[in-house]
Short mmCIF file of C-alpha atoms and ligand atoms in Angstrom, two decimals:
data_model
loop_
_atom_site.label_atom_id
_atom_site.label_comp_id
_atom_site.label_asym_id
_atom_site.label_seq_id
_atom_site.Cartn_x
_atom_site.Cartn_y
_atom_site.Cartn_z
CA UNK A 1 0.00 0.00 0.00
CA UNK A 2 1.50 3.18 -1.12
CA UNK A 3 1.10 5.89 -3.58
CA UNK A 4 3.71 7.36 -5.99
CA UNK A 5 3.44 11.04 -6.89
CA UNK A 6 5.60 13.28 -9.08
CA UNK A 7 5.09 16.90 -8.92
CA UNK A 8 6.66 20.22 -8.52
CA UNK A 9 8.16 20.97 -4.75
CA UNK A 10 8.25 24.36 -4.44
CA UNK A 11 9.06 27.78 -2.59
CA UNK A 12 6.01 30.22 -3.16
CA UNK A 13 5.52 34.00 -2.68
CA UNK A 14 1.82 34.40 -1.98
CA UNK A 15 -0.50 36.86 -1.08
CA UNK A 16 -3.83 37.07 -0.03
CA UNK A 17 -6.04 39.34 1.61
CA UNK A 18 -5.06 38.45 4.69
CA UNK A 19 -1.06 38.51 4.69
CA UNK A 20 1.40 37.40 2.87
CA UNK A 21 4.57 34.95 2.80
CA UNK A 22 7.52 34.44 0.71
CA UNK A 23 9.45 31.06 -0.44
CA UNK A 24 7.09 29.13 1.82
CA UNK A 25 6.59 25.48 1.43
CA UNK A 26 4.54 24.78 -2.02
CA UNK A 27 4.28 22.75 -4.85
CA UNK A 28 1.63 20.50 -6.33
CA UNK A 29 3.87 16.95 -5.08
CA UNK A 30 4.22 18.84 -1.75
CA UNK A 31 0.12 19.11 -0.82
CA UNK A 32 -0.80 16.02 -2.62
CA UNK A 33 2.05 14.39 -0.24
CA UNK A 34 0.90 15.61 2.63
CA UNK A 35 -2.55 14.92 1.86
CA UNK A 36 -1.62 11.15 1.28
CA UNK A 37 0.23 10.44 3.86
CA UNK A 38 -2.75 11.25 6.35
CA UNK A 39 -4.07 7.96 4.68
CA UNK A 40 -1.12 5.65 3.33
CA UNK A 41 2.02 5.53 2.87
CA UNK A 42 3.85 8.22 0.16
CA UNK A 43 7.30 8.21 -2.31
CA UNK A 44 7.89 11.63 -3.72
CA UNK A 45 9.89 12.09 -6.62
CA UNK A 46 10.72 15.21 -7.70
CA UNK A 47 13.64 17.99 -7.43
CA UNK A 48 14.71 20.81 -5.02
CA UNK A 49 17.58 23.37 -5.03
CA UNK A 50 20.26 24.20 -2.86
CA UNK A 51 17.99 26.81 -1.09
CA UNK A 52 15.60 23.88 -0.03
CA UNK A 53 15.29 23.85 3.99
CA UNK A 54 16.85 20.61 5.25
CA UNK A 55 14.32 21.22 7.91
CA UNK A 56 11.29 20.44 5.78
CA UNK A 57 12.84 17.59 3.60
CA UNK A 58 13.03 16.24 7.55
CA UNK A 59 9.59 17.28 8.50
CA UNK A 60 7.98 15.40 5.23
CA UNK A 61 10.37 12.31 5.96
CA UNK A 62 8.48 12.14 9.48
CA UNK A 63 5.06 12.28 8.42
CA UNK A 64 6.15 8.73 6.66
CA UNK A 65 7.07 10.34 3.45
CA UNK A 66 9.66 8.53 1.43
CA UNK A 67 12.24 10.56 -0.38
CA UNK A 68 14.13 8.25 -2.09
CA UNK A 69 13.06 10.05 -5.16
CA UNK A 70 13.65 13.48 -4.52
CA UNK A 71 16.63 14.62 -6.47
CA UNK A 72 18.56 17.62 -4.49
CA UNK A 73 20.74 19.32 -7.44
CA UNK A 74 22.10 22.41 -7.30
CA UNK A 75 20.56 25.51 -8.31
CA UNK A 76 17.29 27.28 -7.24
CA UNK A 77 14.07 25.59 -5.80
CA UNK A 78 10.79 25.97 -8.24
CA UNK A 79 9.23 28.82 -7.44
CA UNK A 80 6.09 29.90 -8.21
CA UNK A 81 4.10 33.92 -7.02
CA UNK A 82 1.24 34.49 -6.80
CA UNK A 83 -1.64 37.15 -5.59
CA UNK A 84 -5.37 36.88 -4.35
CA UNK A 85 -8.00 39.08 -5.61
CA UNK A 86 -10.01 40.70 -2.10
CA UNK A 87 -12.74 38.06 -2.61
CA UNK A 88 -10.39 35.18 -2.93
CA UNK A 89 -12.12 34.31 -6.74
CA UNK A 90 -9.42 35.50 -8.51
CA UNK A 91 -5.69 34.88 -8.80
CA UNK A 92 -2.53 35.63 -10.59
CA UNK A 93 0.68 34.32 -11.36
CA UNK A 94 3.02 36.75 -10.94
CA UNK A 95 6.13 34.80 -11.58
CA UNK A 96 6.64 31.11 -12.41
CA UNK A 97 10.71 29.96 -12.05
CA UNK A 98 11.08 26.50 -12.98
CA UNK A 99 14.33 26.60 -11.91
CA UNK A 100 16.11 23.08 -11.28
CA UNK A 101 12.73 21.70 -12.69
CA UNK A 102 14.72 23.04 -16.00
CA UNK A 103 17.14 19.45 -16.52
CA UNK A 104 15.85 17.73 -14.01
CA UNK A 105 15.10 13.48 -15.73
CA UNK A 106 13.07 11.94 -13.00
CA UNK A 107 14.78 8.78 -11.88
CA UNK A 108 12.60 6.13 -10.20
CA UNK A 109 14.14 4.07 -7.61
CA UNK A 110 13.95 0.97 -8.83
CA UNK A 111 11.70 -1.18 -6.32
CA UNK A 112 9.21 1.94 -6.61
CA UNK A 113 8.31 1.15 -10.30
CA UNK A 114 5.82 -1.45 -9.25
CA UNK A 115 4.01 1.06 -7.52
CA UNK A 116 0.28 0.13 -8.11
CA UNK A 117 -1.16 4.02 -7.46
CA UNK A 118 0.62 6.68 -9.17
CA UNK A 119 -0.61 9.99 -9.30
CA UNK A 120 0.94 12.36 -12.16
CA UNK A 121 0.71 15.86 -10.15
CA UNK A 122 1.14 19.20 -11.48
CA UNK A 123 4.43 19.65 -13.54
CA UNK A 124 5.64 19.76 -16.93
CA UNK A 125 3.89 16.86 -19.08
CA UNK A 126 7.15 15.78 -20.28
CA UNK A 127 8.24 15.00 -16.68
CA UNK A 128 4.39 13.26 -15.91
CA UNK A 129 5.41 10.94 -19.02
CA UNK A 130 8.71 10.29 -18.20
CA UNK A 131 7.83 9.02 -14.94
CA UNK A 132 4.66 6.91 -16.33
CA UNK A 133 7.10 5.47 -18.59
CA UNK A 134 9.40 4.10 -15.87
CA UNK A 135 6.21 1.86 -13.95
CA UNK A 136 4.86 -1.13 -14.60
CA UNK A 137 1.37 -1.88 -15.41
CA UNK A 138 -0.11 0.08 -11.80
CA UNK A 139 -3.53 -0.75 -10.58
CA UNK A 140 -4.53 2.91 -11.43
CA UNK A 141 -2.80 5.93 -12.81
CA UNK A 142 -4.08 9.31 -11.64
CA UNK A 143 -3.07 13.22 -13.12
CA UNK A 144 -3.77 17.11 -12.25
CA UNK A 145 -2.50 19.62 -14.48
CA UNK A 146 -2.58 23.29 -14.82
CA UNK A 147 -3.66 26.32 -17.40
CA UNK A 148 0.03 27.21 -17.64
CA UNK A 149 0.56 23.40 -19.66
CA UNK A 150 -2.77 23.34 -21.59
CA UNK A 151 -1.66 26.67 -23.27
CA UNK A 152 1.66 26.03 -23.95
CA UNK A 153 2.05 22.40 -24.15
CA UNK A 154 -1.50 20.95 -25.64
CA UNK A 155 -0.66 18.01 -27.27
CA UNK A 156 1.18 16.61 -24.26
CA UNK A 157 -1.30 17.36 -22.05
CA UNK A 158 -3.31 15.17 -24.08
CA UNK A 159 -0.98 12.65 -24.43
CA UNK A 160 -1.34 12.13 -20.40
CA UNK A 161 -4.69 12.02 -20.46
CA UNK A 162 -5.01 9.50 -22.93
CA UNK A 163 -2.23 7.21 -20.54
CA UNK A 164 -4.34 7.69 -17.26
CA UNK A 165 -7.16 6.12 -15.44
CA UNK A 166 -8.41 9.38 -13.08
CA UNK A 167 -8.14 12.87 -14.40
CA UNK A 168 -8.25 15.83 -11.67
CA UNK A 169 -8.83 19.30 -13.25
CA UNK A 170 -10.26 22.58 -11.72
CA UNK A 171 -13.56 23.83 -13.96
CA UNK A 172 -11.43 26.33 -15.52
CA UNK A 173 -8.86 23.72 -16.59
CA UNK A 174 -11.43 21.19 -18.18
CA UNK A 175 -13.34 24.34 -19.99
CA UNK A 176 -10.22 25.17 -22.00
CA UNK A 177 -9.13 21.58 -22.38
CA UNK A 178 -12.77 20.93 -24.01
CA UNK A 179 -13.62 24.60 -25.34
CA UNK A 180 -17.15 24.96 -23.81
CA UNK A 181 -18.42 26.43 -20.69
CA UNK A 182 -20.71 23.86 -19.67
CA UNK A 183 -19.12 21.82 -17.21
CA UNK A 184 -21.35 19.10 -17.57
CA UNK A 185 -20.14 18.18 -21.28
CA UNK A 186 -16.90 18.96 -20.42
CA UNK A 187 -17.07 16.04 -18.04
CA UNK A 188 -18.63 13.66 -20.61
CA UNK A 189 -16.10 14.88 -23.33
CA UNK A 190 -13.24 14.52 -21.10
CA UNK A 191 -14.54 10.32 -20.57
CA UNK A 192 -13.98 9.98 -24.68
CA UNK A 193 -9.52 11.20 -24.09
CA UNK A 194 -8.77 8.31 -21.78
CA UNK A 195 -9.74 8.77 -18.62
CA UNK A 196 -12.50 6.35 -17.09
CA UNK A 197 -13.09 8.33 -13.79
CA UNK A 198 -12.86 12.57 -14.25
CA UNK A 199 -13.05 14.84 -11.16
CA UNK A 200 -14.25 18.26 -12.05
CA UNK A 201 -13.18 20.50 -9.04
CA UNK A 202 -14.73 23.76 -8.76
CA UNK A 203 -13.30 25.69 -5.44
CA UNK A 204 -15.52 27.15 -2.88
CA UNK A 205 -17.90 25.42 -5.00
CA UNK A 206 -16.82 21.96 -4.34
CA UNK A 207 -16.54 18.93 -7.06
CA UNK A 208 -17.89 16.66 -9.74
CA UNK A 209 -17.16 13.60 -10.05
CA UNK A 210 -17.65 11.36 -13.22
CA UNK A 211 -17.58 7.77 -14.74
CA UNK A 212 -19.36 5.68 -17.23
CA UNK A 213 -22.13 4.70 -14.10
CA UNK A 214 -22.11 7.50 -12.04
CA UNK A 215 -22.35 11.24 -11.80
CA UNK A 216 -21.75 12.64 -8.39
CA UNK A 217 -21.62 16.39 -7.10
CA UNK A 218 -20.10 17.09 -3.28
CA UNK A 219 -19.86 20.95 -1.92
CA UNK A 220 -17.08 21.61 -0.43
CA UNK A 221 -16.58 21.49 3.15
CA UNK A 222 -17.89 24.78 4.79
CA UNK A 223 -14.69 26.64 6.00
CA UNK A 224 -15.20 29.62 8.44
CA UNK A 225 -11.61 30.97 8.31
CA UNK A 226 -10.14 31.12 4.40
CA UNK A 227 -6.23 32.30 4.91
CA UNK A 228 -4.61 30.95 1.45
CA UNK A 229 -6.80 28.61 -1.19
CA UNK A 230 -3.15 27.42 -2.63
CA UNK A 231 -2.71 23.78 -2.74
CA UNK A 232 -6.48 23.63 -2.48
CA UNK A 233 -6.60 21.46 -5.49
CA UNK A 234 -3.21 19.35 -5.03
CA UNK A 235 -4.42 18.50 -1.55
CA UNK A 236 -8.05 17.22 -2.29
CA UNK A 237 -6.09 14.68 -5.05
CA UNK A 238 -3.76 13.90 -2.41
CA UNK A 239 -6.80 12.93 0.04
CA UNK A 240 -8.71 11.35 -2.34
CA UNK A 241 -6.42 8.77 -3.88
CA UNK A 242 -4.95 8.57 -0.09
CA UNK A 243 -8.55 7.27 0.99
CA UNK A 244 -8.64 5.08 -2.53
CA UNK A 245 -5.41 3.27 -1.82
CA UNK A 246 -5.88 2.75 2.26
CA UNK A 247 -9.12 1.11 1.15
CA UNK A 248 -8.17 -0.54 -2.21
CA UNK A 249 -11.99 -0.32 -3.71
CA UNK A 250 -12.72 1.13 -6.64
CA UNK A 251 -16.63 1.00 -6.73
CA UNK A 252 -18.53 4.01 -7.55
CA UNK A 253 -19.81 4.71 -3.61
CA UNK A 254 -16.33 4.09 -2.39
CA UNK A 255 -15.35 6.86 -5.22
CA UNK A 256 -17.85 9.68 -4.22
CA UNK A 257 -16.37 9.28 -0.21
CA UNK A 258 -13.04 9.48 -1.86
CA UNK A 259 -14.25 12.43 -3.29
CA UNK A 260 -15.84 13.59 0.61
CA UNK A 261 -12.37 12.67 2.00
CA UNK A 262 -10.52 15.24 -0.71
CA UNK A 263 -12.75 18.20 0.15
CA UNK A 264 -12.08 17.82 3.79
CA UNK A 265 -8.71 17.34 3.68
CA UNK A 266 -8.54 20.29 1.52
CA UNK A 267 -10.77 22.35 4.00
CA UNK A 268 -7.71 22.40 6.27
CA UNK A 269 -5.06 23.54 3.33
CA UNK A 270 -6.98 26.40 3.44
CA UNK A 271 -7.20 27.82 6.90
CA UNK A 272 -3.35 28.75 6.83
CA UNK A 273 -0.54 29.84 4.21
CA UNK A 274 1.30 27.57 2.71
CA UNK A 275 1.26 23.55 4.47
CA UNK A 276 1.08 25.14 8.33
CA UNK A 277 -2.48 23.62 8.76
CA UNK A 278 -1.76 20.14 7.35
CA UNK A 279 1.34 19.79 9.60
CA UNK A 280 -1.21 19.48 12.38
CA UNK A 281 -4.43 17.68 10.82
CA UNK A 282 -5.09 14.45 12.76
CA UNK A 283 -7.67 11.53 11.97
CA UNK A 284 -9.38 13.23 14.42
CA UNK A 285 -10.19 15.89 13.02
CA UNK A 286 -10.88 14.37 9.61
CA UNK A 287 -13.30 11.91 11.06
CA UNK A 288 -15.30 14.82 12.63
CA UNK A 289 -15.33 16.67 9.84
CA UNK A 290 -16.47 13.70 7.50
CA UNK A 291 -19.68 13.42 9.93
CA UNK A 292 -20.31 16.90 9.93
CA UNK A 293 -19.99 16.47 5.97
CA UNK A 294 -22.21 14.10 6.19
CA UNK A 295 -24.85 15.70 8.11
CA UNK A 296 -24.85 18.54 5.48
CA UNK A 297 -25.34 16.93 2.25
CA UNK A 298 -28.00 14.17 3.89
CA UNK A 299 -31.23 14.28 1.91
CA UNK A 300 -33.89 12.15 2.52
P1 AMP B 401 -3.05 24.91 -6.81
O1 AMP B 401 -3.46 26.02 -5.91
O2 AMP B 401 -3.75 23.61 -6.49
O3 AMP B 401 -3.11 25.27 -8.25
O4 AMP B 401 -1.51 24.59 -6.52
C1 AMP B 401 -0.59 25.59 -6.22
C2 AMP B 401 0.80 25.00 -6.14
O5 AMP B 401 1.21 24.63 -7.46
C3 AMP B 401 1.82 25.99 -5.61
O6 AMP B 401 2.38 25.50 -4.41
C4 AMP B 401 2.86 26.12 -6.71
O7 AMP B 401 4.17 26.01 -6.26
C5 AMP B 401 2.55 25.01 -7.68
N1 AMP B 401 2.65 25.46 -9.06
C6 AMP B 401 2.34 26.69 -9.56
N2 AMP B 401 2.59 26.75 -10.89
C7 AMP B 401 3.07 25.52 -11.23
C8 AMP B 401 3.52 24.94 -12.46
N3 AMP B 401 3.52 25.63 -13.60
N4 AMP B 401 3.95 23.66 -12.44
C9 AMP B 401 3.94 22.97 -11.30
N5 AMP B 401 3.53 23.46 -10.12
C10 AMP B 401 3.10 24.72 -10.07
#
């Protein structure tokens, strides 16, 4: 039991309305790491610069996080800015610096090709297939992306999606991937590129979820304290295939409380810049918040 993720590990400059922080603990591998390991057990691969605290590379090893694929080369971390509009629906990228992401060639360790849940997280393409390329027939592949790739890098971007079994996208994402606005197609559409199982996630709005038999809609978990929505995404795929591999069922009501377990795990990456919230989530407070979850969407 164990997922594999590849994904940028990053230093971010972000600011919201309330505060800022600079070269803070980011990157797509980084929340959907996290996010995982409050389920199962994690291997990271990716790359981080010279300027990478030793103290976090520690602090991820502890929560269970295996390393053996993170490269450490020198040069810069990633590092990606960003700002907030006031209302939290907007933001911008005001600087992306891929940095040793530039030449890095993801390596597997060997006895981690046979990894049977691989998730693809946000990075360049090329990197998601290199990676794919070096596993072996897993139980299920899994991949996020981002605007910045669809743009600049389309047919790649397709080229994953036709090699993976669960697509993650936000609404803004699968609109441009599938030129229409109606999220609902886009869903359908996005069945016919490869993927069998596509997760639709739509912020403060919360997620769809589709598959040849189901169609499933969650809110997201009501948050009462909204610091930083970064990560938002990265951690509800972290949670969710977390939850999938701890529980190794794939059947369409296992999937929609994967999808319950992604929102709530992401309700925490919110309350605080950067990973500070997540470094103290415990099944505790997961399992209350699943009830509460539950509570709210109960319809009888
Ligand atoms: P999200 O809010 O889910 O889109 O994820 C934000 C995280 O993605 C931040 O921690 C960034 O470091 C990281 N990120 C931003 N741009 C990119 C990019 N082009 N490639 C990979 N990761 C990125």
């Amino acid at each position: 039991m164990s997922v594999l993720i590849v994904g940028s590990m990053a230093l971010d400059t972000v600011e919201t309305a309330t505060g800022r922080v600079e070269n803070a603990l980011g990157g797509a591998a980084t929340f959907a790491g996290m996010a995982a390991a409050l389920f199962t057990r994690v291997r990271l691969c990716g790359v981080v610069g010279e300027d990478f605290p030793p103290h976090e590379l520690e602090a991820l090893s502890n929560r269970g996080i295996d390393l053996a694929g993170v490269e450490r080369a020198a040069g810069k971390t990633f590092h990606w800015s960003g700002v907030y509009s006031h209302d939290f629906t907007h933001r911008e990228t005001l600087d992306t610096q891929l940095n040793v992401f530039e030449h890095f060639h993801p390596k597997l360790p060997d006895d981690w090709r046979d990894s049977e849940y691989v998730f693809l997280a946000n990075i360049h393409p090329a990197l998601q297939l290199a990676v794919l390329e070096q596993t072996k027939r897993p139980r299920l592949v899994f991949c996020d992306t981002m605007n910045l790739w669809i743009d600049s890098q389309p047919e790649q971007v397709l080229e994953v999606l036709r090699n993976v079994d669960v697509a993650f996208m936000n609404d803004e994402e699968a609109r441009a991937i599938c030129n229409t606005h109606h999220l609902v197609l886009a869903g359908r559409k996005l069945l016919t590129m490869g993927p069998k199982i596509v997760v639709i996630k739509k912020g403060e709005h919360g997620a769809m979820l589709f598959s040849q038999d189901d169609y499933f809609v969650a809110p997201s978990y009501p948050v009462e304290m909204l610091v930083d929505p970064t990560g938002a995404g990265d951690t509800f795929a972290g949670g969710f295939i977390g939850y999938l591999d701890q529980t190794g069922n794939h059947s369409p009501q296992n999937l929609r409380r994967a999808l319950v377990y992604g929102s709530i795990v992401a309700s925490f990456a919110v309350e605080s810049f950067s990973v500070e919230r997540l470094r103290s989530v415990t099944p505790g407070d997961i399992a209350e918040r699943y009830d509460r979850f539950r509570r709210i969407i109960e319809y009888h």
